[in-house]
Short mmCIF file of C-alpha atoms in Angstrom, two decimals:
data_model
loop_
_atom_site.label_atom_id
_atom_site.label_comp_id
_atom_site.label_asym_id
_atom_site.label_seq_id
_atom_site.Cartn_x
_atom_site.Cartn_y
_atom_site.Cartn_z
CA UNK A 1 -107.88 214.96 -106.81
CA UNK A 2 -107.99 212.00 -109.19
CA UNK A 3 -105.41 210.07 -107.11
CA UNK A 4 -107.30 210.81 -103.88
CA UNK A 5 -110.52 209.41 -105.36
CA UNK A 6 -108.60 206.41 -106.77
CA UNK A 7 -107.00 205.61 -103.38
CA UNK A 8 -110.41 205.93 -101.71
CA UNK A 9 -111.95 203.54 -104.22
CA UNK A 10 -109.15 201.03 -103.67
CA UNK A 11 -109.71 201.13 -99.91
CA UNK A 12 -113.44 200.56 -100.40
CA UNK A 13 -112.73 197.65 -102.75
CA UNK A 14 -110.32 196.03 -100.27
CA UNK A 15 -112.84 196.49 -97.44
CA UNK A 16 -115.59 194.94 -99.57
CA UNK A 17 -113.32 191.99 -100.46
CA UNK A 18 -112.43 191.37 -96.79
CA UNK A 19 -116.11 191.51 -95.80
CA UNK A 20 -117.06 189.14 -98.63
CA UNK A 21 -114.39 186.60 -97.63
CA UNK A 22 -115.38 186.83 -93.96
CA UNK A 23 -119.03 186.36 -94.92
CA UNK A 24 -118.19 183.32 -97.06
CA UNK A 25 -116.17 181.82 -94.20
CA UNK A 26 -119.04 182.40 -91.78
CA UNK A 27 -121.55 180.76 -94.17
CA UNK A 28 -119.23 177.75 -94.65
CA UNK A 29 -118.82 177.38 -90.90
CA UNK A 30 -122.57 177.57 -90.42
CA UNK A 31 -123.26 174.91 -93.06
CA UNK A 32 -120.64 172.32 -92.04
CA UNK A 33 -118.74 171.25 -88.94
CA UNK A 34 -115.52 169.27 -88.54
CA UNK A 35 -114.37 167.98 -85.15
CA UNK A 36 -111.02 166.55 -84.10
CA UNK A 37 -111.46 164.02 -81.28
CA UNK A 38 -109.75 161.09 -79.65
CA UNK A 39 -108.75 159.16 -76.55
CA UNK A 40 -105.36 158.42 -75.02
CA UNK A 41 -105.02 155.52 -72.60
CA UNK A 42 -101.99 154.10 -70.80
CA UNK A 43 -101.36 151.93 -67.75
CA UNK A 44 -98.72 150.16 -65.71
CA UNK A 45 -99.55 146.45 -65.96
CA UNK A 46 -98.48 143.42 -63.94
CA UNK A 47 -99.25 140.27 -65.94
CA UNK A 48 -98.52 136.59 -65.37
CA UNK A 49 -99.31 133.61 -67.58
CA UNK A 50 -99.37 129.98 -66.48
CA UNK A 51 -95.81 128.66 -66.20
CA UNK A 52 -94.25 132.05 -66.99
CA UNK A 53 -92.70 134.89 -65.03
CA UNK A 54 -94.64 137.91 -63.85
CA UNK A 55 -93.92 140.95 -66.02
CA UNK A 56 -94.30 144.69 -65.40
CA UNK A 57 -94.87 146.90 -68.45
CA UNK A 58 -96.32 150.17 -69.70
CA UNK A 59 -99.26 149.15 -71.89
CA UNK A 60 -101.80 150.97 -74.02
CA UNK A 61 -105.57 150.68 -74.47
CA UNK A 62 -106.51 148.90 -71.25
CA UNK A 63 -109.68 150.91 -70.55
CA UNK A 64 -110.37 151.67 -74.21
CA UNK A 65 -108.08 151.99 -77.19
CA UNK A 66 -106.02 155.06 -77.97
CA UNK A 67 -107.49 156.63 -81.11
CA UNK A 68 -107.75 159.93 -82.92
CA UNK A 69 -110.28 160.90 -85.52
CA UNK A 70 -112.00 163.50 -87.64
CA UNK A 71 -115.78 163.77 -87.71
CA UNK A 72 -117.73 166.13 -89.92
CA UNK A 73 -121.25 166.85 -91.10
CA UNK A 74 -123.11 169.15 -93.46
CA UNK A 75 -126.76 170.12 -93.18
CA UNK A 76 -128.40 169.60 -96.58
CA UNK A 77 -131.72 171.05 -95.48
CA UNK A 78 -135.17 169.47 -95.21
CA UNK A 79 -133.97 167.18 -92.43
CA UNK A 80 -131.12 165.62 -94.46
CA UNK A 81 -127.41 165.69 -93.66
CA UNK A 82 -124.20 164.10 -94.92
CA UNK A 83 -121.41 163.10 -92.57
CA UNK A 84 -118.03 161.45 -92.49
CA UNK A 85 -115.93 159.75 -89.83
CA UNK A 86 -112.20 158.96 -90.14
CA UNK A 87 -110.61 157.21 -87.15
CA UNK A 88 -107.21 155.63 -86.58
CA UNK A 89 -105.82 153.66 -83.67
CA UNK A 90 -102.34 154.06 -82.22
CA UNK A 91 -100.27 152.80 -79.31
CA UNK A 92 -99.41 155.49 -76.80
CA UNK A 93 -96.34 153.80 -75.35
CA UNK A 94 -94.38 153.82 -78.62
CA UNK A 95 -96.46 156.00 -80.99
CA UNK A 96 -96.95 153.23 -83.56
CA UNK A 97 -99.99 153.21 -85.86
CA UNK A 98 -102.73 150.77 -85.00
CA UNK A 99 -102.41 148.80 -88.24
CA UNK A 100 -99.66 149.01 -90.84
CA UNK A 101 -100.75 150.23 -94.25
CA UNK A 102 -103.97 151.90 -93.08
CA UNK A 103 -104.31 155.64 -92.47
CA UNK A 104 -107.65 155.05 -90.72
CA UNK A 105 -107.69 151.51 -89.32
CA UNK A 106 -110.70 151.88 -87.01
CA UNK A 107 -113.32 153.58 -89.17
CA UNK A 108 -113.60 155.36 -92.51
CA UNK A 109 -117.23 156.07 -93.38
CA UNK A 110 -119.39 158.42 -95.40
CA UNK A 111 -123.06 158.63 -94.37
CA UNK A 112 -126.40 160.14 -95.38
CA UNK A 113 -129.08 160.72 -92.74
CA UNK A 114 -132.70 161.81 -92.95
CA UNK A 115 -136.21 160.82 -91.99
CA UNK A 116 -135.56 157.44 -93.67
CA UNK A 117 -132.82 156.65 -91.11
CA UNK A 118 -129.08 156.47 -91.81
CA UNK A 119 -127.10 154.89 -94.65
CA UNK A 120 -123.30 154.65 -94.44
CA UNK A 121 -120.48 153.20 -96.56
CA UNK A 122 -116.83 152.34 -95.92
CA UNK A 123 -114.72 150.53 -93.32
CA UNK A 124 -116.59 149.79 -90.08
CA UNK A 125 -116.96 147.31 -87.24
CA UNK A 126 -119.56 144.54 -87.42
CA UNK A 127 -122.80 144.75 -85.46
CA UNK A 128 -121.43 142.71 -82.51
CA UNK A 129 -117.78 143.72 -82.83
CA UNK A 130 -117.62 146.33 -80.03
CA UNK A 131 -115.79 148.42 -82.65
CA UNK A 132 -116.92 151.77 -84.01
CA UNK A 133 -120.19 153.61 -84.44
CA UNK A 134 -122.39 150.80 -85.75
CA UNK A 135 -121.76 148.03 -83.22
CA UNK A 136 -124.95 147.58 -81.16
CA UNK A 137 -124.01 144.79 -78.74
CA UNK A 138 -123.96 145.96 -75.09
CA UNK A 139 -123.38 142.78 -73.09
CA UNK A 140 -120.78 143.77 -70.46
CA UNK A 141 -119.69 146.84 -68.47
CA UNK A 142 -116.08 145.92 -69.35
CA UNK A 143 -116.80 145.44 -73.06
CA UNK A 144 -113.69 144.11 -74.75
CA UNK A 145 -111.41 146.10 -72.42
CA UNK A 146 -109.42 145.29 -69.25
CA UNK A 147 -107.39 142.41 -70.70
CA UNK A 148 -108.61 139.04 -69.42
CA UNK A 149 -111.86 140.57 -68.15
CA UNK A 150 -112.95 141.57 -71.67
CA UNK A 151 -115.39 139.64 -73.85
CA UNK A 152 -112.78 138.76 -76.49
CA UNK A 153 -111.27 136.12 -74.21
CA UNK A 154 -114.49 134.08 -74.17
CA UNK A 155 -116.74 135.29 -77.00
CA UNK A 156 -116.48 135.62 -80.78
CA UNK A 157 -116.52 139.42 -81.08
CA UNK A 158 -116.31 139.86 -84.83
CA UNK A 159 -114.04 142.27 -86.65
CA UNK A 160 -113.70 145.50 -88.62
CA UNK A 161 -114.71 145.00 -92.26
CA UNK A 162 -113.74 146.85 -95.43
CA UNK A 163 -116.13 147.55 -98.34
CA UNK A 164 -119.19 147.76 -96.09
CA UNK A 165 -122.64 149.31 -96.19
CA UNK A 166 -124.93 149.71 -93.19
CA UNK A 167 -128.52 150.86 -92.76
CA UNK A 168 -130.02 152.03 -89.46
CA UNK A 169 -133.77 152.57 -89.42
CA UNK A 170 -135.62 155.37 -87.66
CA UNK A 171 -136.87 154.55 -84.16
CA UNK A 172 -140.33 152.97 -83.97
CA UNK A 173 -141.54 153.03 -80.35
CA UNK A 174 -138.05 152.28 -79.05
CA UNK A 175 -137.23 149.75 -81.80
CA UNK A 176 -134.46 150.17 -84.41
CA UNK A 177 -133.40 147.79 -87.18
CA UNK A 178 -129.73 147.52 -88.20
CA UNK A 179 -128.52 145.80 -91.38
CA UNK A 180 -124.93 145.55 -92.59
CA UNK A 181 -123.15 143.93 -95.53
CA UNK A 182 -119.52 143.76 -96.63
CA UNK A 183 -118.74 142.96 -100.24
CA UNK A 184 -115.23 141.86 -99.19
CA UNK A 185 -114.03 141.97 -95.61
CA UNK A 186 -110.49 142.55 -96.89
CA UNK A 187 -110.66 142.99 -100.68
CA UNK A 188 -113.47 142.95 -103.25
CA UNK A 189 -111.29 143.04 -106.37
CA UNK A 190 -112.05 139.47 -107.49
CA UNK A 191 -115.32 138.06 -108.77
CA UNK A 192 -118.05 137.93 -106.12
CA UNK A 193 -117.69 134.21 -105.35
CA UNK A 194 -114.03 134.65 -104.40
CA UNK A 195 -114.51 137.56 -101.97
CA UNK A 196 -115.12 136.90 -98.26
CA UNK A 197 -118.42 138.52 -97.28
CA UNK A 198 -120.05 139.63 -94.04
CA UNK A 199 -123.81 139.81 -93.40
CA UNK A 200 -125.32 141.25 -90.24
CA UNK A 201 -128.90 141.85 -89.13
CA UNK A 202 -129.82 143.20 -85.70
CA UNK A 203 -132.44 145.00 -83.66
CA UNK A 204 -132.23 147.23 -80.60
CA UNK A 205 -135.13 148.03 -78.30
CA UNK A 206 -135.27 150.50 -75.44
CA UNK A 207 -138.14 150.90 -73.02
CA UNK A 208 -137.65 152.82 -69.80
CA UNK A 209 -134.40 151.69 -68.17
CA UNK A 210 -134.21 148.46 -70.20
CA UNK A 211 -132.03 148.11 -73.32
CA UNK A 212 -132.10 144.98 -75.49
CA UNK A 213 -130.16 143.90 -78.59
CA UNK A 214 -130.30 140.83 -80.81
CA UNK A 215 -127.90 140.17 -83.69
CA UNK A 216 -127.25 137.44 -86.25
CA UNK A 217 -124.01 137.59 -88.26
CA UNK A 218 -122.72 135.43 -91.08
CA UNK A 219 -119.14 135.24 -92.40
CA UNK A 220 -119.15 133.16 -95.58
CA UNK A 221 -115.36 132.54 -95.52
CA UNK A 222 -115.09 132.60 -99.30
CA UNK A 223 -111.90 133.50 -101.14
CA UNK A 224 -108.85 131.55 -102.21
CA UNK A 225 -107.04 132.28 -98.95
CA UNK A 226 -109.93 130.71 -96.99
CA UNK A 227 -110.54 127.62 -99.12
CA UNK A 228 -109.88 125.34 -96.12
CA UNK A 229 -112.88 126.87 -94.30
CA UNK A 230 -115.66 125.09 -96.18
CA UNK A 231 -118.55 126.25 -93.99
CA UNK A 232 -119.84 129.72 -93.15
CA UNK A 233 -119.45 131.03 -89.61
CA UNK A 234 -122.79 132.07 -88.06
CA UNK A 235 -122.94 133.96 -84.76
CA UNK A 236 -126.08 134.76 -82.73
CA UNK A 237 -125.62 137.41 -80.01
CA UNK A 238 -128.05 138.74 -77.41
CA UNK A 239 -127.61 141.42 -74.77
CA UNK A 240 -129.71 143.04 -72.06
CA UNK A 241 -128.92 145.94 -69.74
CA UNK A 242 -131.15 147.38 -67.02
CA UNK A 243 -130.41 150.54 -65.08
CA UNK A 244 -131.68 150.21 -61.50
CA UNK A 245 -130.25 153.72 -60.83
CA UNK A 246 -128.34 152.43 -57.80
CA UNK A 247 -126.64 149.94 -60.16
CA UNK A 248 -126.75 148.85 -63.80
CA UNK A 249 -126.90 145.12 -64.62
CA UNK A 250 -125.69 143.47 -67.84
CA UNK A 251 -126.34 140.06 -69.41
CA UNK A 252 -125.15 138.55 -72.67
CA UNK A 253 -125.47 135.25 -74.51
CA UNK A 254 -123.90 134.04 -77.73
CA UNK A 255 -123.97 130.92 -79.88
CA UNK A 256 -121.17 130.70 -82.45
CA UNK A 257 -121.36 128.00 -85.11
CA UNK A 258 -118.35 126.91 -87.16
CA UNK A 259 -115.96 129.63 -86.02
CA UNK A 260 -112.32 128.99 -86.89
CA UNK A 261 -110.03 130.39 -84.23
CA UNK A 262 -109.36 131.82 -80.76
CA UNK A 263 -108.16 135.36 -80.13
CA UNK A 264 -105.46 133.93 -77.85
CA UNK A 265 -104.02 131.70 -80.63
CA UNK A 266 -103.51 134.11 -83.54
CA UNK A 267 -101.57 131.65 -85.72
CA UNK A 268 -103.97 128.70 -85.28
CA UNK A 269 -106.82 128.22 -87.78
CA UNK A 270 -109.28 125.35 -87.37
CA UNK A 271 -110.24 124.16 -90.85
CA UNK A 272 -113.40 122.51 -92.15
CA UNK A 273 -116.41 122.76 -89.84
CA UNK A 274 -114.41 124.66 -87.22
CA UNK A 275 -115.85 124.83 -83.70
CA UNK A 276 -119.19 125.50 -82.00
CA UNK A 277 -119.57 127.37 -78.70
CA UNK A 278 -122.13 128.67 -76.21
CA UNK A 279 -121.03 131.66 -74.11
CA UNK A 280 -122.54 133.71 -71.29
CA UNK A 281 -121.62 136.92 -69.49
CA UNK A 282 -123.01 138.61 -66.40
CA UNK A 283 -121.87 141.96 -65.05
CA UNK A 284 -122.72 145.14 -63.18
CA UNK A 285 -121.53 148.70 -62.70
CA UNK A 286 -122.15 150.54 -59.44
CA UNK A 287 -121.49 154.18 -58.45
CA UNK A 288 -119.03 154.12 -55.56
CA UNK A 289 -117.10 156.85 -53.71
CA UNK A 290 -117.43 159.35 -56.55
CA UNK A 291 -116.41 156.85 -59.22
CA UNK A 292 -117.75 153.69 -60.85
CA UNK A 293 -117.04 150.07 -59.89
CA UNK A 294 -117.39 147.52 -62.72
CA UNK A 295 -117.34 143.73 -62.55
CA UNK A 296 -118.03 140.97 -65.10
CA UNK A 297 -117.72 137.19 -65.38
CA UNK A 298 -117.65 135.31 -68.69
CA UNK A 299 -118.02 131.58 -69.39
CA UNK A 300 -117.96 129.64 -72.65
CA UNK A 301 -118.01 125.95 -73.56
CA UNK A 302 -117.85 124.23 -76.91
CA UNK A 303 -116.64 121.45 -79.16
CA UNK A 304 -114.35 121.08 -82.17
CA UNK A 305 -116.36 119.94 -85.22
CA UNK A 306 -113.48 119.80 -87.68
CA UNK A 307 -112.27 116.31 -88.54
CA UNK A 308 -108.70 117.68 -88.52
CA UNK A 309 -108.98 118.84 -84.89
CA UNK A 310 -106.83 121.67 -83.52
CA UNK A 311 -103.15 121.67 -84.44
CA UNK A 312 -100.70 123.92 -82.55
CA UNK A 313 -97.29 123.88 -84.16
CA UNK A 314 -96.70 120.20 -84.89
CA UNK A 315 -98.94 118.99 -82.04
CA UNK A 316 -102.59 118.01 -82.41
CA UNK A 317 -104.60 118.62 -79.24
CA UNK A 318 -106.18 115.41 -77.98
CA UNK A 319 -109.50 116.66 -76.56
CA UNK A 320 -112.29 117.89 -78.80
CA UNK A 321 -114.20 119.73 -76.04
CA UNK A 322 -113.20 122.94 -74.28
CA UNK A 323 -114.35 125.54 -71.80
CA UNK A 324 -113.02 128.90 -70.67
CA UNK A 325 -113.80 131.27 -67.83
CA UNK A 326 -112.71 134.85 -67.14
CA UNK A 327 -113.54 137.41 -64.48
CA UNK A 328 -112.53 141.04 -64.14
CA UNK A 329 -113.18 144.03 -61.90
CA UNK A 330 -112.26 147.69 -62.41
CA UNK A 331 -112.70 150.99 -60.61
CA UNK A 332 -112.80 154.25 -62.58
CA UNK A 333 -112.51 157.61 -60.80
CA UNK A 334 -113.09 160.85 -62.76
CA UNK A 335 -110.54 163.64 -62.39
CA UNK A 336 -112.58 165.81 -64.78
CA UNK A 337 -115.29 165.42 -67.41
CA UNK A 338 -112.74 164.05 -69.87
CA UNK A 339 -110.17 162.26 -67.70
CA UNK A 340 -110.37 159.33 -65.30
CA UNK A 341 -107.87 157.22 -63.39
CA UNK A 342 -108.51 153.50 -63.03
CA UNK A 343 -107.34 150.30 -61.42
CA UNK A 344 -108.28 146.71 -62.27
CA UNK A 345 -107.68 143.03 -61.70
CA UNK A 346 -108.56 140.18 -64.10
CA UNK A 347 -108.18 136.40 -64.19
CA UNK A 348 -108.61 133.77 -66.94
CA UNK A 349 -108.61 129.99 -66.86
CA UNK A 350 -109.71 127.17 -69.17
CA UNK A 351 -110.41 123.45 -69.17
CA UNK A 352 -110.30 120.26 -71.21
CA UNK A 353 -108.60 120.94 -74.58
CA UNK A 354 -107.47 124.41 -73.53
CA UNK A 355 -105.60 123.22 -70.45
CA UNK A 356 -103.30 120.94 -72.46
CA UNK A 357 -99.61 121.77 -72.17
CA UNK A 358 -99.30 123.24 -75.67
CA UNK A 359 -101.84 126.01 -75.05
CA UNK A 360 -102.53 126.42 -71.31
CA UNK A 361 -100.24 129.44 -70.92
CA UNK A 362 -102.38 131.26 -73.53
CA UNK A 363 -105.62 130.69 -71.63
CA UNK A 364 -104.53 130.76 -67.96
CA UNK A 365 -103.26 134.11 -66.70
CA UNK A 366 -103.98 137.10 -64.48
CA UNK A 367 -103.29 140.84 -64.58
CA UNK A 368 -103.65 143.95 -62.46
CA UNK A 369 -102.56 147.56 -62.72
CA UNK A 370 -103.22 151.29 -62.66
CA UNK A 371 -103.89 153.60 -65.59
CA UNK A 372 -105.04 156.98 -66.89
CA UNK A 373 -107.60 157.63 -69.64
CA UNK A 374 -108.12 161.02 -71.34
CA UNK A 375 -110.60 162.06 -74.04
CA UNK A 376 -110.23 165.17 -76.21
#
């Protein structure tokens, strides 16, 4: 009799424990959410640079980079929530990480949201970088994608910064204010005056089918490794997009003062006062045959302000003025809600300083190809 009662009590205790654990798991699931997400993109690319041979390759990230990430949030009650976002890039064709030494090279942020807006800390893209959750520039249907057709071939598109804080205000009649600061775009382990800082201030405004953005960014170029860059880089960026329903039009303008390099010449740094440039973009996306056709043209012109000029290898380029022009078109056809196939063609050319023999192959080229893009 005693053993029968004991066994019955043990069963009840085990049942109660299982129910308690299940209840705790349900409460935890109700209070917080974690999502695994990402994109995988690959394409067969034909590319030819000025004076070189045409190449055929399997490339990654043509219509958007391949990334994976973890996103989570917890409801704190009373309209407040805390969230995190951890995102890393990778190359699909060989499986390599996006950036050596970083587990999450794209974004790593912790945020607090409420009726005051949103405040976030960590590694994030600048306001006009076209990188991550806090970039607000929307100047082209191609963005920084599709090789030569992307904005990075003509514009100064910023970067991803470490040690950052960003504030996004609540919406006031369609208007939002965005402010961002980095205490050290790479490291902030030295005294303040020796860290390279980023400052960004922007506003977005939406009314009906019209979306506007205006951004000013400042890179102070401090730090021992940047002592040859004696002036801060200041970039003003504007964008406008209007949805006509039968088509969506895009426009962008940028003035970059004292910037110090071109994306196409990774090893070349222009010291001192750097370069100034005006740049424009015009584009459209149109629904067509069940998919979307996108086209954009970009033009920039500027002048070298540095007394040292531009030196490539051992050769100093003779002209102090330059211009560059790119155009690209793409067609994206959805196979499902998360997958689309695409084709594109893009062309880039340049003049004055950038058509000199030492650099023309970096600025004059074309590409075309077919690819597949999947989101999960």
